[in-house]
Coordinates of N, CA and C in Angstrom, one line a residue:
M509 N 237.6 -146.3 111.9 CA 237.0 -145.1 112.5 C 237.2 -143.9 111.5
I510 N 238.1 -144.1 110.5 CA 238.2 -143.0 109.6 C 237.0 -142.8 108.7
L511 N 236.2 -143.8 108.6 CA 234.9 -143.7 107.9 C 233.9 -142.9 108.6
L512 N 234.0 -142.7 109.9 CA 233.0 -142.0 110.6 C 232.8 -140.6 110.2
P513 N 233.9 -139.8 110.0 CA 233.6 -138.4 109.5 C 233.0 -138.4 108.1
V514 N 233.4 -139.4 107.2 CA 232.8 -139.4 105.9 C 231.3 -139.7 106.0
L515 N 231.0 -140.7 106.8 CA 229.6 -141.0 106.9 C 228.8 -139.9 107.5
A516 N 229.4 -139.1 108.5 CA 228.8 -138.0 109.1 C 228.6 -136.9 108.1
A517 N 229.5 -136.7 107.2 CA 229.4 -135.6 106.1 C 228.3 -136.0 105.2
L518 N 228.2 -137.3 104.8 CA 227.1 -137.7 103.9 C 225.8 -137.6 104.6
T519 N 225.7 -137.9 105.8 CA 224.5 -137.7 106.6 C 224.1 -136.3 106.7
G520 N 225.1 -135.4 106.8 CA 224.8 -134.0 106.8 C 224.3 -133.5 105.5
L521 N 224.8 -134.0 104.4 CA 224.3 -133.6 103.1 C 222.8 -134.0 103.0
A522 N 222.5 -135.2 103.4 CA 221.1 -135.6 103.3 C 220.2 -134.8 104.3
A523 N 220.7 -134.6 105.5 CA 219.9 -133.9 106.5 C 219.8 -132.4 106.1
G524 N 220.8 -131.9 105.3 CA 220.7 -130.5 104.9 C 219.5 -130.2 104.0
R525 N 219.1 -131.2 103.2 CA 217.9 -131.0 102.3 C 216.7 -130.8 103.2
W526 N 216.6 -131.6 104.3 CA 215.5 -131.3 105.2 C 215.6 -130.0 105.9
T527 N 216.8 -129.7 106.3 CA 217.1 -128.4 106.9 C 216.8 -127.2 106.0
R528 N 217.1 -127.3 104.8 CA 216.8 -126.3 103.8 C 215.3 -126.0 103.8
G529 N 214.5 -127.1 103.8 CA 213.0 -126.9 103.9 C 212.6 -126.1 105.1
L530 N 213.2 -126.4 106.2 CA 212.9 -125.7 107.5 C 213.2 -124.2 107.3
V531 N 214.4 -123.9 106.7 CA 214.8 -122.5 106.5 C 213.8 -121.8 105.6
V532 N 213.4 -122.4 104.5 CA 212.5 -121.7 103.6 C 211.1 -121.5 104.3
R533 N 210.6 -122.5 105.0 CA 209.3 -122.3 105.6 C 209.3 -121.3 106.7
H534 N 210.4 -121.2 107.5 CA 210.4 -120.4 108.7 C 211.0 -119.0 108.5
S535 N 211.5 -118.7 107.3 CA 212.0 -117.4 107.0 C 210.9 -116.4 106.6
V536 N 210.1 -116.1 107.6 CA 209.0 -115.2 107.5 C 209.1 -114.2 108.6
A537 N 208.4 -113.1 108.5 CA 208.4 -112.1 109.5 C 207.6 -112.6 110.8
E538 N 207.9 -112.0 111.9 CA 207.2 -112.3 113.1 C 205.7 -112.2 113.0
G539 N 205.0 -113.2 113.4 CA 203.5 -113.2 113.4 C 202.9 -113.7 112.1
E540 N 203.7 -113.9 111.0 CA 203.2 -114.4 109.7 C 203.2 -115.9 109.8
P541 N 202.3 -116.6 109.0 CA 202.3 -118.0 109.0 C 203.5 -118.6 108.2
L542 N 203.8 -119.8 108.5 CA 204.9 -120.5 107.8 C 204.7 -120.4 106.3
R543 N 205.8 -120.3 105.5 CA 205.7 -120.2 104.1 C 205.3 -121.5 103.5
R544 N 204.2 -121.6 102.7 CA 203.7 -122.8 102.2 C 203.8 -122.8 100.6
D545 N 204.0 -121.6 100.0 CA 204.0 -121.6 98.6 C 205.1 -120.6 98.1
C546 N 205.4 -120.7 96.9 CA 206.4 -119.8 96.3 C 206.0 -118.4 96.3
P547 N 206.8 -117.4 96.8 CA 206.5 -116.0 96.8 C 206.4 -115.4 95.4
H548 N 207.0 -116.1 94.4 CA 207.1 -115.6 93.0 C 205.8 -116.0 92.2
C549 N 205.4 -117.3 92.3 CA 204.3 -117.8 91.5 C 203.2 -118.4 92.2
G550 N 203.4 -118.6 93.6 CA 202.3 -119.2 94.4 C 202.2 -120.7 94.3
T551 N 203.1 -121.4 93.7 CA 203.0 -122.8 93.6 C 203.4 -123.4 95.0
P552 N 202.6 -124.4 95.5 CA 203.0 -125.0 96.7 C 204.4 -125.6 96.6
L553 N 205.1 -125.5 97.7 CA 206.5 -126.0 97.6 C 206.9 -126.7 98.9
S554 N 208.0 -127.4 98.8 CA 208.6 -128.0 100.0 C 209.9 -127.3 100.3
A555 N 211.0 -127.6 99.5 CA 212.2 -126.8 99.7 C 212.6 -126.0 98.5
R556 N 212.0 -126.3 97.4 CA 212.3 -125.6 96.1 C 211.0 -125.5 95.3
C557 N 210.8 -124.4 94.7 CA 209.6 -124.2 93.9 C 209.6 -125.1 92.7
P558 N 208.6 -126.0 92.5 CA 208.6 -126.9 91.4 C 207.9 -126.3 90.2
G559 N 207.3 -125.1 90.4 CA 206.6 -124.4 89.4 C 207.4 -123.5 88.5
C560 N 208.0 -122.5 89.1 CA 208.8 -121.5 88.3 C 210.3 -121.8 88.4
S561 N 210.7 -122.8 89.3 CA 212.1 -123.1 89.5 C 212.9 -122.0 90.0
G562 N 212.3 -121.0 90.5 CA 213.0 -119.8 91.1 C 213.7 -120.2 92.4
R563 N 214.8 -119.6 92.6 CA 215.6 -119.9 93.9 C 214.9 -119.3 95.0
I564 N 214.7 -120.0 96.1 CA 214.1 -119.5 97.3 C 215.0 -119.9 98.5
G565 N 215.2 -118.9 99.3 CA 216.0 -119.1 100.5 C 217.5 -119.0 100.2
P566 N 218.4 -119.7 100.9 CA 219.8 -119.6 100.8 C 220.3 -120.0 99.5
P567 N 221.6 -119.7 99.1 CA 222.2 -120.2 97.8 C 222.2 -121.7 97.7
P568 N 222.2 -122.2 96.5 CA 222.2 -123.7 96.4 C 223.3 -124.3 97.1
L569 N 223.0 -125.4 97.8 CA 223.9 -126.3 98.6 C 224.5 -125.6 99.8
A570 N 224.2 -124.3 100.1 CA 224.8 -123.6 101.3 C 224.4 -124.3 102.6
V571 N 223.1 -124.6 102.7 CA 222.6 -125.3 103.9 C 223.2 -126.7 104.0
E572 N 223.1 -127.4 102.9 CA 223.6 -128.8 102.9 C 225.1 -128.9 103.3
L573 N 225.9 -128.0 102.7 CA 227.3 -128.1 103.0 C 227.7 -127.7 104.4
V574 N 227.0 -126.7 104.9 CA 227.2 -126.2 106.3 C 226.8 -127.4 107.3
T575 N 225.7 -128.0 107.0 CA 225.3 -129.1 107.8 C 226.3 -130.3 107.8
A576 N 226.7 -130.6 106.6 CA 227.7 -131.7 106.4 C 229.0 -131.3 107.1
L577 N 229.5 -130.1 107.0 CA 230.7 -129.7 107.7 C 230.6 -129.8 109.2
A578 N 229.4 -129.4 109.8 CA 229.2 -129.4 111.2 C 229.3 -130.9 111.7
L579 N 228.6 -131.8 111.0 CA 228.6 -133.2 111.5 C 229.9 -133.8 111.3
A580 N 230.6 -133.5 110.2 CA 231.9 -134.1 110.0 C 232.9 -133.6 111.0
L581 N 232.9 -132.4 111.4 CA 233.8 -131.9 112.5 C 233.5 -132.6 113.8
L582 N 232.2 -132.8 114.1 CA 231.9 -133.5 115.4 C 232.4 -134.9 115.3
A583 N 232.3 -135.6 114.2 CA 232.8 -136.9 114.1 C 234.3 -137.0 114.1
L584 N 235.0 -136.0 113.5 CA 236.5 -135.9 113.5 C 236.9 -135.7 115.0
R585 N 236.2 -134.9 115.7 CA 236.6 -134.7 117.1 C 236.4 -135.9 117.9
A586 N 235.4 -136.6 117.6 CA 235.1 -137.9 118.4 C 236.2 -138.9 118.1
V587 N 236.6 -139.0 116.8 CA 237.7 -140.0 116.5 C 239.0 -139.6 117.1
W588 N 239.3 -138.3 117.1 CA 240.5 -137.8 117.7 C 240.6 -138.1 119.2
T589 N 239.4 -137.9 119.9 CA 239.3 -138.1 121.3 C 239.5 -139.6 121.6
A590 N 239.0 -140.5 120.8 CA 239.1 -141.9 121.0 C 240.6 -142.3 120.8
R591 N 241.3 -141.8 119.8 CA 242.6 -142.2 119.5 C 243.6 -141.6 120.5
S592 N 243.3 -140.4 121.1 CA 244.2 -139.8 122.1 C 244.0 -140.4 123.5
G593 N 243.0 -141.2 123.7 CA 242.7 -141.8 125.0 C 242.1 -140.9 126.0
T594 N 241.6 -139.7 125.6 CA 240.9 -138.8 126.5 C 239.5 -139.4 126.8
V595 N 239.2 -139.4 128.1 CA 237.9 -139.9 128.5 C 237.2 -139.0 129.4
P596 N 235.8 -139.0 129.5 CA 235.1 -138.2 130.4 C 235.4 -138.6 131.9
A597 N 235.3 -137.7 132.8 CA 235.6 -138.0 134.2 C 234.7 -139.2 134.7
G598 N 235.3 -140.2 135.3 CA 234.6 -141.3 135.9 C 234.2 -142.4 134.9
Q599 N 234.7 -142.2 133.6 CA 234.4 -143.3 132.6 C 235.7 -143.9 132.2
P600 N 235.8 -145.3 132.2 CA 237.0 -146.0 131.9 C 237.4 -145.8 130.5
P601 N 238.7 -145.9 130.1 CA 239.1 -145.8 128.7 C 238.6 -147.0 127.9
G602 N 238.5 -146.8 126.6 CA 238.0 -147.9 125.8 C 237.8 -147.5 124.4
P603 N 237.2 -148.2 123.5 CA 236.9 -147.8 122.1 C 235.9 -146.7 122.1
L604 N 235.7 -146.2 120.9 CA 234.9 -145.0 120.6 C 233.5 -145.1 121.3
P605 N 232.8 -146.2 121.2 CA 231.5 -146.2 121.9 C 231.5 -145.9 123.4
E606 N 232.7 -146.2 124.0 CA 232.8 -146.0 125.4 C 233.3 -144.6 125.8
V607 N 234.0 -144.0 124.8 CA 234.5 -142.6 125.1 C 233.5 -141.6 124.8
V608 N 233.0 -141.6 123.6 CA 232.0 -140.7 123.2 C 230.9 -141.5 122.6
T609 N 229.9 -141.8 123.4 CA 228.8 -142.7 122.9 C 228.1 -142.2 121.7
A610 N 227.5 -143.2 121.0 CA 226.7 -142.9 119.8 C 225.6 -141.9 120.2
V611 N 225.0 -142.1 121.3 CA 223.9 -141.3 121.7 C 224.3 -139.9 122.0
E612 N 225.5 -139.7 122.6 CA 226.0 -138.4 122.9 C 226.3 -137.7 121.6
L613 N 226.9 -138.4 120.7 CA 227.2 -137.8 119.4 C 225.9 -137.4 118.7
A614 N 224.9 -138.2 118.8 CA 223.6 -137.9 118.2 C 223.0 -136.7 118.8
A615 N 223.2 -136.4 120.1 CA 222.7 -135.2 120.8 C 223.3 -134.0 120.2
Y616 N 224.7 -134.0 120.0 CA 225.3 -132.9 119.4 C 225.1 -132.7 117.9
G617 N 224.9 -133.9 117.3 CA 224.5 -133.9 115.9 C 223.1 -133.3 115.6
W618 N 222.2 -133.6 116.5 CA 220.8 -133.1 116.4 C 220.9 -131.6 116.6
L619 N 221.6 -131.1 117.6 CA 221.8 -129.7 117.9 C 222.4 -129.0 116.7
A620 N 223.4 -129.6 116.1 CA 224.0 -129.0 114.9 C 223.1 -128.8 113.8
V621 N 222.3 -129.8 113.5 CA 221.4 -129.8 112.3 C 220.3 -128.7 112.6
V622 N 219.7 -128.6 113.7 CA 218.7 -127.6 114.0 C 219.3 -126.2 114.1
A623 N 220.5 -126.2 114.7 CA 221.2 -124.9 114.8 C 221.5 -124.3 113.4
V624 N 221.9 -125.1 112.5 CA 222.1 -124.6 111.1 C 220.9 -123.9 110.6
A625 N 219.7 -124.6 110.8 CA 218.5 -124.0 110.3 C 218.2 -122.6 111.0
L626 N 218.5 -122.6 112.3 CA 218.3 -121.4 113.0 C 219.2 -120.3 112.6
V627 N 220.5 -120.6 112.2 CA 221.4 -119.6 111.8 C 220.9 -119.0 110.5
F628 N 220.5 -119.8 109.5 CA 220.1 -119.3 108.2 C 218.8 -118.5 108.4
V629 N 217.9 -118.9 109.2 CA 216.6 -118.2 109.4 C 216.9 -116.8 110.1
D630 N 217.7 -116.8 111.1 CA 218.1 -115.6 111.8 C 218.8 -114.6 110.9
A631 N 219.7 -115.1 110.1 CA 220.4 -114.2 109.1 C 219.4 -113.6 108.1
A632 N 218.4 -114.4 107.8 CA 217.4 -113.9 106.7 C 216.4 -112.9 107.3
V633 N 215.8 -113.2 108.4 CA 214.7 -112.4 108.9 C 214.9 -111.9 110.3
H634 N 216.0 -112.1 110.9 CA 216.3 -111.6 112.3 C 215.3 -112.2 113.3
R635 N 215.1 -113.4 113.3 CA 214.2 -114.0 114.3 C 214.6 -115.5 114.5
L636 N 214.4 -116.1 115.7 CA 214.6 -117.5 116.0 C 213.3 -118.1 116.3
P637 N 212.7 -118.8 115.4 CA 211.3 -119.4 115.6 C 211.3 -120.3 116.8
D638 N 210.2 -120.2 117.6 CA 210.0 -121.0 118.8 C 210.0 -122.5 118.4
R639 N 209.5 -122.9 117.3 CA 209.4 -124.3 117.0 C 210.9 -124.9 116.9
L640 N 211.8 -124.1 116.3 CA 213.1 -124.6 116.1 C 213.9 -124.6 117.4
T641 N 213.8 -123.5 118.2 CA 214.5 -123.4 119.4 C 214.0 -124.5 120.4
L642 N 212.7 -124.8 120.4 CA 212.2 -125.8 121.3 C 212.7 -127.2 120.8
A643 N 212.7 -127.4 119.5 CA 213.2 -128.7 119.0 C 214.7 -128.9 119.3
A644 N 215.5 -127.8 119.2 CA 216.9 -127.9 119.6 C 217.1 -128.3 121.0
Y645 N 216.3 -127.6 121.9 CA 216.4 -127.9 123.3 C 215.9 -129.3 123.7
L646 N 214.7 -129.7 123.3 CA 214.2 -131.0 123.6 C 215.0 -132.1 123.1
G647 N 215.4 -132.0 121.8 CA 216.3 -133.1 121.3 C 217.6 -133.3 122.0
T648 N 218.3 -132.1 122.2 CA 219.6 -132.2 122.9 C 219.4 -132.7 124.3
A649 N 218.5 -132.2 125.1 CA 218.3 -132.6 126.4 C 217.9 -134.0 126.5
G650 N 217.0 -134.5 125.6 CA 216.5 -135.9 125.7 C 217.6 -136.8 125.4
L651 N 218.4 -136.6 124.4 CA 219.5 -137.5 124.0 C 220.6 -137.5 125.1
L652 N 220.9 -136.3 125.7 CA 221.9 -136.3 126.7 C 221.4 -137.0 128.0
T653 N 220.1 -137.0 128.2 CA 219.5 -137.7 129.4 C 219.7 -139.2 129.1
A654 N 219.5 -139.7 127.9 CA 219.7 -141.1 127.6 C 221.1 -141.5 127.7
T655 N 222.0 -140.6 127.3 CA 223.4 -140.9 127.5 C 223.8 -141.0 129.0
A656 N 223.3 -140.1 129.8 CA 223.6 -140.2 131.2 C 223.1 -141.5 131.8
L657 N 221.9 -141.9 131.5 CA 221.3 -143.1 132.0 C 222.0 -144.3 131.6
L658 N 222.5 -144.3 130.3 CA 223.2 -145.5 129.8 C 224.6 -145.6 130.3
G659 N 225.2 -144.4 130.5 CA 226.7 -144.4 130.9 C 226.9 -144.0 132.3
G660 N 225.9 -143.9 133.1 CA 226.1 -143.5 134.5 C 226.7 -142.1 134.7
R661 N 226.3 -141.2 133.9 CA 226.9 -139.8 133.9 C 225.9 -138.8 134.4
L662 N 225.3 -139.1 135.6 CA 224.3 -138.3 136.1 C 224.9 -136.9 136.6
D663 N 226.1 -136.9 137.0 CA 226.7 -135.6 137.3 C 226.8 -134.7 136.1
D664 N 227.1 -135.3 134.9 CA 227.2 -134.5 133.7 C 225.8 -134.0 133.3
L665 N 224.8 -134.8 133.6 CA 223.4 -134.5 133.3 C 223.0 -133.3 134.1
L666 N 223.4 -133.3 135.4 CA 223.1 -132.2 136.3 C 223.7 -130.9 135.8
G667 N 225.0 -131.0 135.3 CA 225.7 -129.9 134.8 C 225.0 -129.4 133.5
A668 N 224.5 -130.3 132.7 CA 223.8 -129.8 131.5 C 222.5 -129.0 131.9
G669 N 221.8 -129.6 132.8 CA 220.6 -128.9 133.2 C 220.9 -127.5 133.8
L670 N 221.9 -127.4 134.7 CA 222.2 -126.1 135.3 C 222.8 -125.2 134.2
G671 N 223.6 -125.7 133.3 CA 224.2 -124.9 132.2 C 223.1 -124.3 131.4
G672 N 222.1 -125.0 131.0 CA 221.0 -124.5 130.2 C 220.2 -123.4 131.0
L673 N 220.0 -123.6 132.2 CA 219.3 -122.6 133.0 C 220.2 -121.3 133.2
A674 N 221.5 -121.5 133.4 CA 222.4 -120.4 133.7 C 222.5 -119.5 132.4
L675 N 222.7 -120.2 131.3 CA 222.9 -119.4 130.1 C 221.6 -118.7 129.6
A676 N 220.5 -119.4 129.8 CA 219.2 -118.8 129.4 C 218.9 -117.6 130.4
A677 N 219.2 -117.8 131.7 CA 219.0 -116.7 132.6 C 219.9 -115.5 132.3
F678 N 221.1 -115.7 131.9 CA 222.0 -114.7 131.5 C 221.5 -113.9 130.3
Y679 N 221.0 -114.6 129.3 CA 220.5 -113.9 128.2 C 219.2 -113.2 128.5
L680 N 218.4 -113.8 129.4 CA 217.2 -113.1 129.8 C 217.4 -111.8 130.5
V681 N 218.5 -111.7 131.3 CA 218.8 -110.5 131.9 C 219.2 -109.4 130.8
L682 N 220.0 -109.9 129.9 CA 220.4 -109.0 128.8 C 219.2 -108.5 128.0
F683 N 218.2 -109.4 127.8 CA 217.0 -109.0 127.1 C 216.2 -107.9 127.9
L684 N 216.1 -108.2 129.2 CA 215.4 -107.2 130.1 C 216.0 -105.9 130.1
V685 N 217.4 -105.9 130.1 CA 218.1 -104.6 130.2 C 218.0 -103.9 128.9
N686 N 218.1 -104.6 127.8 CA 218.1 -103.9 126.4 C 217.3 -104.8 125.5
P687 N 216.0 -104.7 125.5 CA 215.2 -105.5 124.6 C 215.4 -105.3 123.1
A688 N 216.0 -104.1 122.8 CA 216.2 -103.8 121.4 C 217.5 -104.5 120.9
G689 N 218.4 -104.9 121.8 CA 219.6 -105.6 121.4 C 219.6 -107.1 121.5
M690 N 218.6 -107.6 122.2 CA 218.5 -109.0 122.4 C 217.1 -109.5 122.4
G691 N 216.8 -110.6 121.7 CA 215.4 -111.1 121.6 C 215.1 -112.3 122.5
L692 N 213.9 -112.6 122.7 CA 213.5 -113.8 123.5 C 213.9 -115.1 122.7
G693 N 214.0 -115.0 121.4 CA 214.5 -116.1 120.7 C 216.0 -116.5 121.0
D694 N 216.8 -115.4 121.3 CA 218.1 -115.7 121.8 C 218.2 -116.3 123.1
V695 N 217.2 -115.9 124.0 CA 217.1 -116.5 125.3 C 216.8 -118.0 125.2
K696 N 215.9 -118.4 124.3 CA 215.4 -119.8 124.1 C 216.6 -120.6 123.5
L697 N 217.3 -120.0 122.5 CA 218.4 -120.7 121.9 C 219.5 -120.9 123.0
A698 N 219.7 -120.0 123.9 CA 220.7 -120.1 124.9 C 220.4 -121.3 125.8
A699 N 219.1 -121.6 126.0 CA 218.8 -122.8 126.9 C 219.3 -124.1 126.2
A700 N 219.2 -124.2 124.9 CA 219.7 -125.4 124.2 C 221.2 -125.4 124.2
L701 N 221.8 -124.3 123.8 CA 223.3 -124.3 123.8 C 223.9 -124.4 125.1
G702 N 223.3 -123.8 126.1 CA 223.8 -124.0 127.5 C 223.7 -125.4 128.0
T703 N 222.7 -126.1 127.6 CA 222.6 -127.5 128.0 C 223.7 -128.3 127.4
A704 N 224.0 -128.1 126.1 CA 225.1 -128.8 125.5 C 226.4 -128.5 126.0
L705 N 226.6 -127.2 126.3 CA 227.9 -126.8 126.9 C 228.0 -127.2 128.4
G706 N 227.0 -127.1 129.1 CA 227.0 -127.5 130.5 C 227.3 -129.0 130.7
W707 N 226.9 -129.8 129.8 CA 227.3 -131.3 129.8 C 228.8 -131.4 129.8
L708 N 229.5 -130.5 129.2 CA 231.0 -130.6 129.1 C 231.7 -129.9 130.2
G709 N 231.0 -129.2 131.0 CA 231.6 -128.5 132.2 C 231.4 -127.0 132.1
W710 N 231.6 -126.4 133.2 CA 231.5 -124.9 133.3 C 232.5 -124.1 132.5
D711 N 233.7 -124.7 132.4 CA 234.7 -124.0 131.5 C 234.2 -123.9 130.1
A712 N 233.6 -125.0 129.6 CA 233.0 -125.0 128.2 C 231.9 -124.0 128.1
L713 N 231.1 -123.9 129.1 CA 229.9 -123.0 129.1 C 230.4 -121.6 129.0
V714 N 231.3 -121.2 129.9 CA 231.9 -119.8 129.9 C 232.6 -119.5 128.5
A715 N 233.4 -120.5 128.1 CA 234.1 -120.3 126.8 C 233.1 -120.1 125.6
G716 N 232.1 -121.0 125.6 CA 231.1 -120.9 124.5 C 230.4 -119.5 124.5
A717 N 230.0 -119.1 125.7 CA 229.3 -117.8 125.8 C 230.2 -116.6 125.4
F718 N 231.5 -116.7 125.9 CA 232.4 -115.6 125.6 C 232.8 -115.6 124.1
L719 N 233.0 -116.7 123.4 CA 233.3 -116.8 122.0 C 232.2 -116.2 121.2
G720 N 231.0 -116.5 121.6 CA 229.8 -116.0 120.9 C 229.8 -114.4 120.9
F721 N 230.0 -113.8 122.0 CA 230.0 -112.4 122.1 C 231.3 -111.8 121.4
L722 N 232.4 -112.5 121.4 CA 233.6 -112.1 120.7 C 233.3 -112.0 119.2
A723 N 232.8 -113.1 118.7 CA 232.5 -113.2 117.3 C 231.5 -112.1 116.8
G724 N 230.5 -111.9 117.6 CA 229.5 -110.9 117.3 C 230.1 -109.5 117.4
G725 N 230.9 -109.3 118.4 CA 231.5 -108.0 118.5 C 232.5 -107.7 117.3
L726 N 233.3 -108.7 116.9 CA 234.2 -108.5 115.8 C 233.4 -108.2 114.5
Y727 N 232.3 -108.9 114.3 CA 231.5 -108.7 113.1 C 230.9 -107.3 113.1
G728 N 230.4 -106.9 114.3 CA 229.9 -105.5 114.3 C 230.9 -104.5 114.0
V729 N 232.1 -104.6 114.6 CA 233.2 -103.7 114.3 C 233.6 -103.7 112.9
A730 N 233.6 -104.8 112.3 CA 234.0 -104.9 110.8 C 232.9 -104.2 110.0
L731 N 231.6 -104.3 110.3 CA 230.6 -103.7 109.6 C 230.7 -102.1 109.7
M732 N 231.1 -101.7 110.9 CA 231.2 -100.2 111.1 C 232.4 -99.7 110.3
I733 N 233.5 -100.5 110.3 CA 234.7 -100.0 109.6 C 234.4 -99.9 108.1
L734 N 233.6 -100.9 107.6 CA 233.2 -100.9 106.2 C 232.0 -99.9 105.9
R735 N 231.5 -99.2 107.0 CA 230.4 -98.3 106.8 C 229.2 -99.0 106.3
R736 N 229.0 -100.2 106.7 CA 227.8 -100.9 106.4 C 226.8 -101.0 107.5
A737 N 227.2 -100.5 108.7 CA 226.3 -100.4 109.8 C 226.8 -99.4 110.8
G738 N 225.9 -98.9 111.6 CA 226.2 -97.9 112.7 C 226.2 -98.6 114.0
R739 N 226.4 -97.8 115.1 CA 226.5 -98.3 116.4 C 225.2 -98.8 116.9
K740 N 224.1 -98.3 116.3 CA 222.7 -98.8 116.8 C 222.1 -99.7 115.8
S741 N 222.8 -100.2 114.8 CA 222.3 -101.1 113.8 C 222.1 -102.5 114.5
E742 N 221.0 -103.1 114.1 CA 220.7 -104.5 114.6 C 221.3 -105.5 113.8
I743 N 221.9 -106.5 114.4 CA 222.5 -107.6 113.7 C 221.9 -108.9 114.3
P744 N 221.7 -109.9 113.5 CA 221.3 -111.2 114.1 C 222.4 -111.8 115.0
F745 N 222.0 -112.1 116.2 CA 223.1 -112.6 117.1 C 223.1 -114.1 117.2
G746 N 222.0 -114.8 116.8 CA 222.0 -116.2 116.9 C 223.1 -116.9 116.2
P747 N 223.5 -116.5 115.0 CA 224.7 -117.2 114.3 C 225.9 -117.2 115.2
F748 N 226.2 -116.1 115.9 CA 227.4 -116.0 116.7 C 227.3 -116.8 117.9
M749 N 226.1 -116.9 118.5 CA 225.9 -117.8 119.6 C 226.2 -119.2 119.2
V750 N 225.8 -119.6 118.1 CA 226.0 -121.0 117.6 C 227.5 -121.2 117.3
V751 N 228.1 -120.3 116.6 CA 229.5 -120.4 116.3 C 230.4 -120.5 117.6
G752 N 230.1 -119.7 118.5 CA 230.9 -119.7 119.8 C 230.6 -121.0 120.6
A753 N 229.4 -121.4 120.6 CA 229.1 -122.7 121.3 C 229.7 -123.9 120.7
F754 N 229.7 -124.0 119.4 CA 230.2 -125.2 118.7 C 231.8 -125.2 118.7
A755 N 232.4 -124.0 118.8 CA 233.8 -123.9 118.9 C 234.2 -124.5 120.3
A756 N 233.4 -124.2 121.3 CA 233.7 -124.7 122.7 C 233.4 -126.2 122.8
I757 N 232.3 -126.6 122.1 CA 231.9 -128.0 122.1 C 233.0 -128.9 121.4
L758 N 233.5 -128.4 120.3 CA 234.6 -129.2 119.6 C 235.9 -129.2 120.4
A759 N 236.1 -128.2 121.2 CA 237.3 -128.2 122.1 C 237.1 -129.1 123.3
G760 N 235.8 -129.3 123.7 CA 235.6 -130.0 124.9 C 235.2 -131.4 124.8
L761 N 234.7 -131.9 123.6 CA 234.3 -133.2 123.5 C 235.5 -134.2 123.7

C-alpha cells in the first residue's frame, strides 16, 4: 500500500499537464472567449506556446506539483485509514478497497484535479468558470453516487446531496447580501465542495466552510498589515474555499 501515494503523485504530475492547459485557456476576463493562441505572438497553443516559447500562465511545474501533492495526500490519508482500522459507519472492516473504495478515492481525486485548475484561474483573473465548477460538481457527485450504490452507502449519498445544497445556499445568501464580496462562481463551487464534505458528515461540512473563511480572513489581514490591500480590496475567495474543504476532507476520510 506504500506504493499508492507514489502512484497518486505520479498520476498528479501527469494530470497536472492537462490541468495547466485548462488554467491557460480559462484565465480570461468574464465574457471573453477561451484563450486559443499565445497573447505574445498569436501562435495556436495547448498548454505552452510552441512558437515564441514564452511562458504563459502559472510558473513552470506549479500546477503539476500542486496536483501531485493533492493526490498524494489523499492517497496517504487512505492508507493511514486502512492501517488504523477506521471504517465508515455501517461498513465492515477490511482491506483498503473496503474501507475507502477506489471509486470514492476517484471522486475526491477528480475534485482535487479540477479544484487545482479553479484555484489557479481564480488567482489569475478572479473568476471561477462555469465549465470547471460544473465539471467539479458532476464528476464528484457521479462518482460518489457510484460508491454509494456499490457499497450500500445511501445514507452517505443523501448527506452528500444535502451538503451540496446547504453550502451552495449559504454562499448564495452571502452573494445576495454582498454581491461585491462574493460571486456566483463561489456559489457553484460551494455545491461541489459541499457535496464532497457532506458525504463525510455534517461535522466535516461545517469544518470545511469554517476553515475556508478562516484562511481567507487571515490572508486578508496579512495583506492589510503589509499595506498591499485595504478593507474594501477584492481577493479571490475560491482558493481558500478549496483549502478549507480539503483540510476537512483529509481529516474526515
